[in-house]
Short mmCIF file of N, CA and C in Angstrom, two decimals:
data_model
loop_
_atom_site.label_atom_id
_atom_site.label_comp_id
_atom_site.label_asym_id
_atom_site.label_seq_id
_atom_site.Cartn_x
_atom_site.Cartn_y
_atom_site.Cartn_z
N PRO E 1 67.29 39.96 53.34
CA PRO E 1 66.63 41.05 54.00
C PRO E 1 67.34 42.28 53.71
N GLY E 2 66.50 43.30 53.74
CA GLY E 2 67.02 44.72 53.56
C GLY E 2 67.57 45.06 52.18
N THR E 3 67.24 44.24 51.11
CA THR E 3 67.66 44.57 49.81
C THR E 3 66.78 45.31 48.92
N GLY E 4 65.57 45.54 49.45
CA GLY E 4 64.65 46.43 48.64
C GLY E 4 63.66 45.62 47.77
N LYS E 5 63.68 44.39 48.04
CA LYS E 5 62.75 43.42 47.12
C LYS E 5 61.19 43.96 47.23
N THR E 6 60.69 44.17 48.53
CA THR E 6 59.36 44.51 48.72
C THR E 6 59.04 45.84 48.08
N ARG E 7 60.00 46.81 48.24
CA ARG E 7 59.89 48.06 47.68
C ARG E 7 59.84 48.10 46.17
N VAL E 8 60.54 47.31 45.63
CA VAL E 8 60.54 47.19 43.97
C VAL E 8 59.26 46.52 43.59
N ILE E 9 58.88 45.53 44.33
CA ILE E 9 57.67 44.78 43.88
C ILE E 9 56.39 45.70 44.05
N THR E 10 56.30 46.44 45.22
CA THR E 10 55.00 47.20 45.39
C THR E 10 55.05 48.38 44.50
N GLN E 11 56.27 48.97 44.04
CA GLN E 11 56.30 50.11 43.27
C GLN E 11 55.88 49.61 41.91
N ARG E 12 56.33 48.43 41.54
CA ARG E 12 55.93 47.92 40.22
C ARG E 12 54.50 47.72 40.13
N ILE E 13 53.88 47.11 41.14
CA ILE E 13 52.38 46.91 41.21
C ILE E 13 51.67 48.13 41.12
N ALA E 14 52.15 49.13 41.87
CA ALA E 14 51.44 50.47 41.97
C ALA E 14 51.40 51.12 40.57
N ARG E 15 52.62 51.07 39.75
CA ARG E 15 52.74 51.59 38.46
C ARG E 15 51.78 50.78 37.56
N LEU E 16 51.73 49.59 37.69
CA LEU E 16 50.76 48.70 36.76
C LEU E 16 49.27 49.19 36.96
N LEU E 17 48.96 49.42 38.26
CA LEU E 17 47.64 49.85 38.61
C LEU E 17 47.33 51.27 38.16
N SER E 18 48.14 52.15 38.53
CA SER E 18 47.85 53.58 38.37
C SER E 18 48.19 54.20 36.96
N GLU E 19 49.29 53.66 36.41
CA GLU E 19 49.66 54.27 35.15
C GLU E 19 49.33 53.44 33.99
N GLU E 20 49.50 52.07 34.17
CA GLU E 20 49.18 51.25 32.99
C GLU E 20 47.72 50.75 32.94
N LYS E 21 47.11 51.10 34.10
CA LYS E 21 45.52 50.71 34.24
C LYS E 21 45.32 49.27 34.11
N ILE E 22 46.20 48.38 34.64
CA ILE E 22 46.06 46.99 34.74
C ILE E 22 45.01 46.72 35.64
N HIS E 23 44.01 45.92 35.37
CA HIS E 23 42.96 45.58 36.43
C HIS E 23 43.59 44.78 37.58
N PRO E 24 43.16 45.10 38.72
CA PRO E 24 43.66 44.42 39.94
C PRO E 24 43.55 42.95 39.99
N SER E 25 42.46 42.46 39.37
CA SER E 25 42.30 41.01 39.27
C SER E 25 43.27 40.20 38.38
N SER E 26 44.04 41.08 37.62
CA SER E 26 45.14 40.46 36.86
C SER E 26 46.40 40.37 37.55
N ILE E 27 46.53 40.84 38.86
CA ILE E 27 47.65 40.81 39.60
C ILE E 27 47.49 40.14 40.83
N ALA E 28 48.52 39.45 41.21
CA ALA E 28 48.50 38.77 42.64
C ALA E 28 49.92 38.98 43.18
N ALA E 29 49.90 39.50 44.34
CA ALA E 29 51.08 39.62 45.14
C ALA E 29 51.24 38.54 46.23
N ILE E 30 52.00 37.56 46.00
CA ILE E 30 52.08 36.32 46.89
C ILE E 30 53.46 36.31 47.69
N THR E 31 53.35 36.04 48.85
CA THR E 31 54.53 35.98 49.81
C THR E 31 54.32 34.68 50.55
N PHE E 32 55.59 34.43 51.31
CA PHE E 32 55.58 33.21 52.13
C PHE E 32 55.02 33.40 53.46
N THR E 33 55.12 34.60 54.00
CA THR E 33 54.64 34.95 55.45
C THR E 33 53.46 35.91 55.47
N ASN E 34 52.77 35.97 56.63
CA ASN E 34 51.72 36.76 56.83
C ASN E 34 52.30 38.12 57.02
N ARG E 35 53.40 38.18 57.73
CA ARG E 35 54.08 39.53 58.06
C ARG E 35 54.44 40.18 56.79
N ALA E 36 55.03 39.51 55.86
CA ALA E 36 55.50 40.14 54.57
C ALA E 36 54.19 40.50 53.71
N ALA E 37 53.08 39.74 53.81
CA ALA E 37 51.93 40.07 53.09
C ALA E 37 51.33 41.34 53.64
N GLU E 38 51.31 41.43 54.94
CA GLU E 38 50.82 42.85 55.55
C GLU E 38 51.60 43.95 55.19
N GLU E 39 53.02 43.72 55.25
CA GLU E 39 53.84 44.87 54.85
C GLU E 39 53.64 45.33 53.40
N MET E 40 53.46 44.34 52.48
CA MET E 40 53.23 44.58 51.05
C MET E 40 51.84 45.38 50.95
N LYS E 41 50.80 44.92 51.63
CA LYS E 41 49.57 45.58 51.52
C LYS E 41 49.69 46.93 52.01
N ASP E 42 50.33 47.23 53.12
CA ASP E 42 50.44 48.50 53.82
C ASP E 42 51.22 49.41 52.69
N ARG E 43 52.22 48.96 52.14
CA ARG E 43 52.98 49.75 51.14
C ARG E 43 52.17 50.05 49.90
N LEU E 44 51.37 49.01 49.51
CA LEU E 44 50.60 49.24 48.25
C LEU E 44 49.47 50.31 48.56
N VAL E 45 48.92 50.23 49.72
CA VAL E 45 47.83 51.23 50.13
C VAL E 45 48.40 52.58 50.03
N SER E 46 49.67 52.82 50.55
CA SER E 46 50.09 54.17 50.61
C SER E 46 50.68 54.61 49.34
N LEU E 47 50.98 53.64 48.44
CA LEU E 47 51.48 54.00 47.07
C LEU E 47 50.22 54.42 46.20
N VAL E 48 49.12 53.78 46.31
CA VAL E 48 48.00 54.02 45.38
C VAL E 48 46.83 54.68 45.94
N ARG E 49 46.97 55.20 47.20
CA ARG E 49 45.88 55.87 47.98
C ARG E 49 45.44 57.11 47.08
N GLU E 50 46.21 57.91 46.57
CA GLU E 50 45.75 59.03 45.81
C GLU E 50 45.02 58.77 44.54
N SER E 51 45.49 57.65 43.87
CA SER E 51 44.96 57.38 42.57
C SER E 51 43.56 56.66 42.73
N GLY E 52 43.24 56.21 43.93
CA GLY E 52 41.94 55.53 44.08
C GLY E 52 41.81 54.11 43.61
N CYS E 53 42.93 53.58 43.17
CA CYS E 53 42.93 52.28 42.62
C CYS E 53 42.52 51.25 43.69
N GLU E 54 41.83 50.17 43.01
CA GLU E 54 41.52 49.03 43.96
C GLU E 54 42.75 48.12 43.99
N LEU E 55 42.91 47.52 45.12
CA LEU E 55 44.12 46.71 45.25
C LEU E 55 43.97 45.24 44.77
N PRO E 56 45.11 44.72 44.29
CA PRO E 56 45.04 43.37 43.87
C PRO E 56 45.07 42.37 45.17
N PHE E 57 44.87 41.16 44.90
CA PHE E 57 45.05 40.22 45.97
C PHE E 57 46.51 40.28 46.42
N THR E 58 46.64 40.28 47.80
CA THR E 58 47.91 40.33 48.43
C THR E 58 47.91 39.41 49.58
N GLY E 59 48.72 38.39 49.65
CA GLY E 59 48.70 37.40 50.64
C GLY E 59 49.66 36.39 50.48
N THR E 60 49.59 35.33 51.38
CA THR E 60 50.49 34.10 51.40
C THR E 60 50.03 33.08 50.25
N PHE E 61 50.77 32.11 49.95
CA PHE E 61 50.43 31.05 49.23
C PHE E 61 49.20 30.40 49.76
N HIS E 62 49.28 30.16 51.05
CA HIS E 62 48.09 29.46 51.80
C HIS E 62 46.91 30.27 51.68
N SER E 63 46.96 31.51 51.82
CA SER E 63 45.73 32.45 51.80
C SER E 63 45.08 32.48 50.55
N LEU E 64 46.04 32.42 49.47
CA LEU E 64 45.48 32.37 47.99
C LEU E 64 44.77 31.03 47.91
N CYS E 65 45.27 29.92 48.36
CA CYS E 65 44.78 28.60 48.23
C CYS E 65 43.41 28.49 48.93
N LEU E 66 43.32 29.06 50.02
CA LEU E 66 42.10 29.15 50.76
C LEU E 66 41.01 29.96 50.05
N LYS E 67 41.37 31.02 49.40
CA LYS E 67 40.55 31.89 48.60
C LYS E 67 39.85 31.10 47.37
N ILE E 68 40.82 30.26 46.82
CA ILE E 68 40.36 29.47 45.59
C ILE E 68 39.36 28.35 46.19
N ILE E 69 39.65 27.70 47.32
CA ILE E 69 38.72 26.66 47.75
C ILE E 69 37.41 27.26 48.17
N ARG E 70 37.41 28.55 48.86
CA ARG E 70 36.21 29.17 49.23
C ARG E 70 35.40 29.56 48.00
N ALA E 71 36.00 29.91 46.98
CA ALA E 71 35.37 30.37 45.74
C ALA E 71 34.57 29.20 45.10
N ALA E 72 35.22 28.00 45.38
CA ALA E 72 34.64 26.73 44.76
C ALA E 72 33.50 26.21 45.66
N HIS E 73 33.47 26.56 46.91
CA HIS E 73 32.48 26.03 47.86
C HIS E 73 31.97 27.35 48.71
N PRO E 74 31.29 28.18 48.01
CA PRO E 74 30.88 29.40 48.81
C PRO E 74 29.91 29.19 49.97
N ASP E 75 29.20 28.00 49.94
CA ASP E 75 28.33 27.77 51.02
C ASP E 75 28.91 27.09 52.20
N ARG E 76 30.24 26.64 52.04
CA ARG E 76 30.78 25.90 53.27
C ARG E 76 31.76 26.78 53.89
N HIS E 77 31.92 26.53 55.24
CA HIS E 77 32.94 27.22 56.03
C HIS E 77 34.03 26.26 56.24
N PHE E 78 35.31 26.61 56.07
CA PHE E 78 36.40 25.77 56.36
C PHE E 78 37.24 26.40 57.38
N GLY E 79 37.73 25.63 58.40
CA GLY E 79 38.62 26.24 59.29
C GLY E 79 39.90 25.63 58.89
N VAL E 80 41.03 26.31 59.25
CA VAL E 80 42.45 25.83 58.90
C VAL E 80 43.24 25.66 60.22
N ILE E 81 43.77 24.35 60.26
CA ILE E 81 44.47 24.10 61.45
C ILE E 81 46.05 24.34 61.26
N ASP E 82 46.66 24.81 62.27
CA ASP E 82 48.13 24.97 62.07
C ASP E 82 48.89 23.75 62.40
N GLN E 83 50.31 23.96 62.40
CA GLN E 83 51.03 22.64 62.62
C GLN E 83 50.83 22.03 63.93
N TYR E 84 50.69 22.81 65.02
CA TYR E 84 50.51 22.38 66.38
C TYR E 84 49.12 21.62 66.45
N GLN E 85 48.11 22.17 65.86
CA GLN E 85 46.85 21.40 65.84
C GLN E 85 46.76 20.24 65.01
N ARG E 86 47.56 20.21 64.03
CA ARG E 86 47.75 19.00 63.02
C ARG E 86 48.44 17.90 63.79
N ASP E 87 49.56 18.26 64.50
CA ASP E 87 50.15 17.28 65.32
C ASP E 87 49.35 16.72 66.44
N ALA E 88 48.48 17.47 67.10
CA ALA E 88 47.54 16.93 67.99
C ALA E 88 46.64 15.91 67.46
N VAL E 89 46.02 16.19 66.27
CA VAL E 89 45.16 15.29 65.58
C VAL E 89 45.86 13.95 65.15
N ILE E 90 47.13 14.13 64.74
CA ILE E 90 47.88 13.01 64.52
C ILE E 90 48.15 12.06 65.80
N ARG E 91 48.51 12.71 66.86
CA ARG E 91 48.64 12.02 68.06
C ARG E 91 47.43 11.29 68.47
N ASN E 92 46.21 11.89 68.28
CA ASN E 92 44.97 11.19 68.60
C ASN E 92 44.78 9.91 67.67
N VAL E 93 45.09 10.15 66.42
CA VAL E 93 45.04 8.97 65.47
C VAL E 93 45.99 7.81 65.92
N VAL E 94 47.14 8.17 66.22
CA VAL E 94 48.24 7.08 66.63
C VAL E 94 47.67 6.46 67.96
N SER E 95 47.10 7.27 68.87
CA SER E 95 46.64 6.64 70.14
C SER E 95 45.48 5.73 69.89
N ALA E 96 44.48 6.14 68.96
CA ALA E 96 43.34 5.32 68.64
C ALA E 96 43.78 4.06 67.99
N LEU E 97 44.71 4.04 67.18
CA LEU E 97 45.26 2.88 66.46
C LEU E 97 46.05 1.92 67.49
N LYS E 98 46.75 2.53 68.38
CA LYS E 98 47.33 1.82 69.38
C LYS E 98 46.39 0.94 70.22
N LYS E 99 45.25 1.43 70.48
CA LYS E 99 44.18 0.80 71.23
C LYS E 99 43.76 -0.36 70.54
N ASN E 100 43.97 -0.35 69.19
CA ASN E 100 43.35 -1.46 68.25
C ASN E 100 44.54 -2.32 67.88
N GLY E 101 45.72 -2.15 68.61
CA GLY E 101 46.89 -3.07 68.29
C GLY E 101 47.70 -2.86 67.19
N GLN E 102 47.63 -1.61 66.60
CA GLN E 102 48.27 -1.16 65.47
C GLN E 102 49.31 -0.06 66.02
N THR E 103 50.60 -0.17 65.64
CA THR E 103 51.59 0.70 66.06
C THR E 103 52.26 1.40 64.89
N ILE E 104 52.05 2.70 64.96
CA ILE E 104 52.71 3.47 63.86
C ILE E 104 53.39 4.71 64.58
N LYS E 105 54.35 5.32 64.00
CA LYS E 105 55.06 6.46 64.62
C LYS E 105 54.37 7.76 64.05
N ALA E 106 54.11 8.68 64.99
CA ALA E 106 53.54 10.00 64.68
C ALA E 106 54.40 10.66 63.37
N ALA E 107 55.65 10.48 63.58
CA ALA E 107 56.43 11.23 62.49
C ALA E 107 56.20 10.61 61.15
N ASP E 108 55.97 9.24 61.12
CA ASP E 108 55.80 8.54 59.88
C ASP E 108 54.45 8.83 59.33
N LEU E 109 53.43 8.97 60.19
CA LEU E 109 52.10 9.36 59.73
C LEU E 109 52.12 10.71 59.20
N SER E 110 52.81 11.71 59.89
CA SER E 110 52.88 13.04 59.46
C SER E 110 53.52 13.11 58.11
N ASP E 111 54.61 12.43 57.85
CA ASP E 111 55.21 12.41 56.58
C ASP E 111 54.34 11.82 55.45
N PHE E 112 53.80 10.73 55.92
CA PHE E 112 52.80 9.96 54.93
C PHE E 112 51.64 10.94 54.41
N ILE E 113 51.06 11.58 55.42
CA ILE E 113 50.02 12.59 55.11
C ILE E 113 50.44 13.76 54.10
N SER E 114 51.56 14.17 54.42
CA SER E 114 52.11 15.28 53.53
C SER E 114 52.38 14.78 52.11
N GLU E 115 53.08 13.64 52.07
CA GLU E 115 53.49 13.05 50.82
C GLU E 115 52.08 12.70 50.00
N SER E 116 51.20 12.09 50.66
CA SER E 116 49.92 11.71 50.04
C SER E 116 49.22 12.95 49.50
N LYS E 117 49.19 14.01 50.25
CA LYS E 117 48.47 15.21 49.79
C LYS E 117 49.25 15.94 48.66
N GLN E 118 50.55 15.76 48.74
CA GLN E 118 51.34 16.50 47.69
C GLN E 118 51.48 15.63 46.41
N ALA E 119 50.93 14.46 46.49
CA ALA E 119 50.92 13.52 45.27
C ALA E 119 49.61 13.98 44.48
N VAL E 120 49.75 14.86 43.57
CA VAL E 120 48.56 15.23 42.78
C VAL E 120 48.37 14.37 41.56
N SER E 121 49.36 13.70 41.09
CA SER E 121 49.16 12.78 39.88
C SER E 121 49.31 11.33 40.47
N GLU E 122 48.57 10.51 39.72
CA GLU E 122 48.65 9.13 40.12
C GLU E 122 49.95 8.47 40.04
N ASN E 123 50.81 8.91 39.29
CA ASN E 123 52.16 8.33 39.11
C ASN E 123 53.15 8.76 40.19
N ASP E 124 52.72 9.48 41.07
CA ASP E 124 53.72 9.99 42.16
C ASP E 124 54.11 8.82 43.09
N LYS E 125 55.20 8.96 43.81
CA LYS E 125 55.80 7.92 44.54
C LYS E 125 55.00 7.80 45.72
N ALA E 126 54.27 8.81 46.31
CA ALA E 126 53.47 8.72 47.44
C ALA E 126 52.43 7.70 47.18
N GLY E 127 51.91 7.66 45.95
CA GLY E 127 50.84 6.68 45.62
C GLY E 127 51.31 5.20 45.73
N GLU E 128 52.65 5.01 45.46
CA GLU E 128 53.18 3.57 45.61
C GLU E 128 53.35 3.43 47.02
N LYS E 129 53.81 4.37 47.85
CA LYS E 129 54.03 4.15 49.22
C LYS E 129 52.65 3.83 49.94
N LYS E 130 51.71 4.53 49.55
CA LYS E 130 50.32 4.42 50.11
C LYS E 130 49.75 2.87 49.90
N ALA E 131 50.01 2.33 48.74
CA ALA E 131 49.56 1.06 48.40
C ALA E 131 50.42 -0.04 49.23
N ALA E 132 51.68 0.32 49.58
CA ALA E 132 52.53 -0.61 50.32
C ALA E 132 52.31 -0.64 51.86
N SER E 133 51.64 0.39 52.38
CA SER E 133 51.43 0.50 53.88
C SER E 133 49.84 0.67 54.17
N THR E 134 49.30 -0.42 54.36
CA THR E 134 47.94 -0.28 54.85
C THR E 134 47.67 0.27 56.23
N ALA E 135 48.62 0.08 57.06
CA ALA E 135 48.46 0.70 58.41
C ALA E 135 48.54 2.26 58.27
N LEU E 136 49.43 2.78 57.57
CA LEU E 136 49.60 4.20 57.18
C LEU E 136 48.34 4.74 56.46
N SER E 137 47.84 3.96 55.54
CA SER E 137 46.61 4.26 54.77
C SER E 137 45.47 4.29 55.66
N ASP E 138 45.25 3.49 56.65
CA ASP E 138 44.20 3.57 57.51
C ASP E 138 44.26 4.68 58.46
N ALA E 139 45.51 4.92 58.95
CA ALA E 139 45.72 6.12 59.68
C ALA E 139 45.42 7.48 58.94
N PHE E 140 45.86 7.48 57.74
CA PHE E 140 45.61 8.62 56.88
C PHE E 140 44.18 8.80 56.78
N LEU E 141 43.34 7.80 56.47
CA LEU E 141 41.95 7.95 56.30
C LEU E 141 41.21 8.39 57.59
N MET E 142 41.75 7.96 58.75
CA MET E 142 41.23 8.25 60.09
C MET E 142 41.51 9.75 60.34
N TYR E 143 42.71 10.33 59.99
CA TYR E 143 43.20 11.65 60.12
C TYR E 143 42.15 12.51 59.30
N GLN E 144 42.15 12.17 58.04
CA GLN E 144 41.08 12.95 57.13
C GLN E 144 39.74 12.96 57.61
N SER E 145 39.23 11.81 58.17
CA SER E 145 37.85 11.77 58.68
C SER E 145 37.75 12.83 59.90
N MET E 146 38.81 12.72 60.69
CA MET E 146 38.60 13.70 61.84
C MET E 146 38.59 15.10 61.37
N LEU E 147 39.37 15.37 60.34
CA LEU E 147 39.38 16.84 59.87
C LEU E 147 38.04 17.13 59.23
N GLU E 148 37.57 16.26 58.36
CA GLU E 148 36.24 16.37 57.64
C GLU E 148 35.05 16.68 58.56
N GLU E 149 35.06 15.83 59.60
CA GLU E 149 33.95 15.96 60.59
C GLU E 149 33.80 17.37 61.13
N LYS E 150 34.92 18.06 61.26
CA LYS E 150 34.90 19.51 61.70
C LYS E 150 35.05 20.48 60.69
N SER E 151 35.03 20.13 59.44
CA SER E 151 35.26 21.09 58.23
C SER E 151 36.64 21.85 58.42
N LEU E 152 37.69 20.94 58.69
CA LEU E 152 39.05 21.56 58.93
C LEU E 152 39.97 21.13 57.76
N LEU E 153 40.79 22.14 57.33
CA LEU E 153 41.81 21.77 56.36
C LEU E 153 43.23 21.98 57.05
N ASP E 154 44.17 21.18 56.67
CA ASP E 154 45.47 21.56 57.17
C ASP E 154 46.20 22.25 55.92
N PHE E 155 47.46 22.65 56.19
CA PHE E 155 48.21 23.45 55.18
C PHE E 155 48.38 22.57 53.84
N ASP E 156 48.56 21.32 54.05
CA ASP E 156 48.76 20.48 52.83
C ASP E 156 47.43 20.33 52.04
N ASP E 157 46.31 20.34 52.72
CA ASP E 157 44.93 20.35 52.15
C ASP E 157 44.86 21.62 51.24
N LEU E 158 45.25 22.61 51.85
CA LEU E 158 45.04 23.95 51.08
C LEU E 158 45.78 23.93 49.73
N MET E 159 46.90 23.50 49.70
CA MET E 159 47.69 23.34 48.49
C MET E 159 47.12 22.26 47.58
N HIS E 160 46.77 21.15 48.10
CA HIS E 160 46.27 20.13 47.32
C HIS E 160 44.94 20.27 46.68
N LYS E 161 44.05 20.82 47.53
CA LYS E 161 42.58 20.92 47.05
C LYS E 161 42.67 22.13 45.98
N SER E 162 43.48 23.08 46.21
CA SER E 162 43.46 24.29 45.28
C SER E 162 43.97 23.88 43.97
N ILE E 163 45.15 23.07 44.02
CA ILE E 163 45.67 22.56 42.73
C ILE E 163 44.73 21.75 41.95
N LEU E 164 43.95 20.92 42.71
CA LEU E 164 42.97 19.95 41.97
C LEU E 164 41.86 20.80 41.42
N LEU E 165 41.42 21.87 42.27
CA LEU E 165 40.36 22.76 41.65
C LEU E 165 40.75 23.50 40.38
N LEU E 166 41.91 24.04 40.46
CA LEU E 166 42.60 24.75 39.27
C LEU E 166 42.76 23.73 38.05
N ARG E 167 43.20 22.66 38.36
CA ARG E 167 43.35 21.69 37.30
C ARG E 167 42.01 21.15 36.76
N ASP E 168 41.07 20.91 37.45
CA ASP E 168 39.89 20.08 37.09
C ASP E 168 38.67 21.04 36.79
N ASN E 169 38.62 22.31 37.23
CA ASN E 169 37.45 23.19 37.19
C ASN E 169 37.82 24.38 36.30
N THR E 170 37.21 24.45 35.09
CA THR E 170 37.42 25.61 34.27
C THR E 170 36.92 26.85 34.82
N ASP E 171 35.75 26.78 35.45
CA ASP E 171 35.11 28.02 35.98
C ASP E 171 36.04 28.79 37.07
N ILE E 172 36.61 27.88 37.98
CA ILE E 172 37.49 28.34 39.11
C ILE E 172 38.71 28.85 38.49
N ARG E 173 39.33 28.26 37.47
CA ARG E 173 40.46 28.58 36.79
C ARG E 173 40.31 29.94 36.11
N ASN E 174 39.12 30.28 35.59
CA ASN E 174 38.99 31.56 34.90
C ASN E 174 38.63 32.77 35.73
N GLN E 175 38.37 32.47 37.09
CA GLN E 175 37.99 33.58 38.05
C GLN E 175 39.16 34.43 38.29
#
């Protein structure tokens, strides 16, 4: 903190836009937090205000992923759940399974969900783990079904679905 990273990055982007005439769609300023993204946007606005340049995408990894997903599905609305809401859905799944005589830990299911969604290739270890645990697989499917019923995505979905779209869809990749 306080080393001037944001200043250097925003000045570089401003120069690319106003002096080198790089099109804003060729630039993406991606950060980890919403606060950092807002600060970067504010600085860019003040730096390029006089030149009248359009601003490039500036946001978090997750906001970029949501933008990619929405570009691929313009007619659908997706809500995004935070970690607290995700944990609540997981607790509901664990509770429903307990009523059916299946016992799994919420933490195990949470890890399994993340590992499964992060497994983009078939050769990933999560795929092996998924095959080994039908209880977790059933819980994972129940969790996904609960999200899909309400058109919700969790943070892992944002990354997973956008990676698949970029990998498999040339039109989305070229936008």
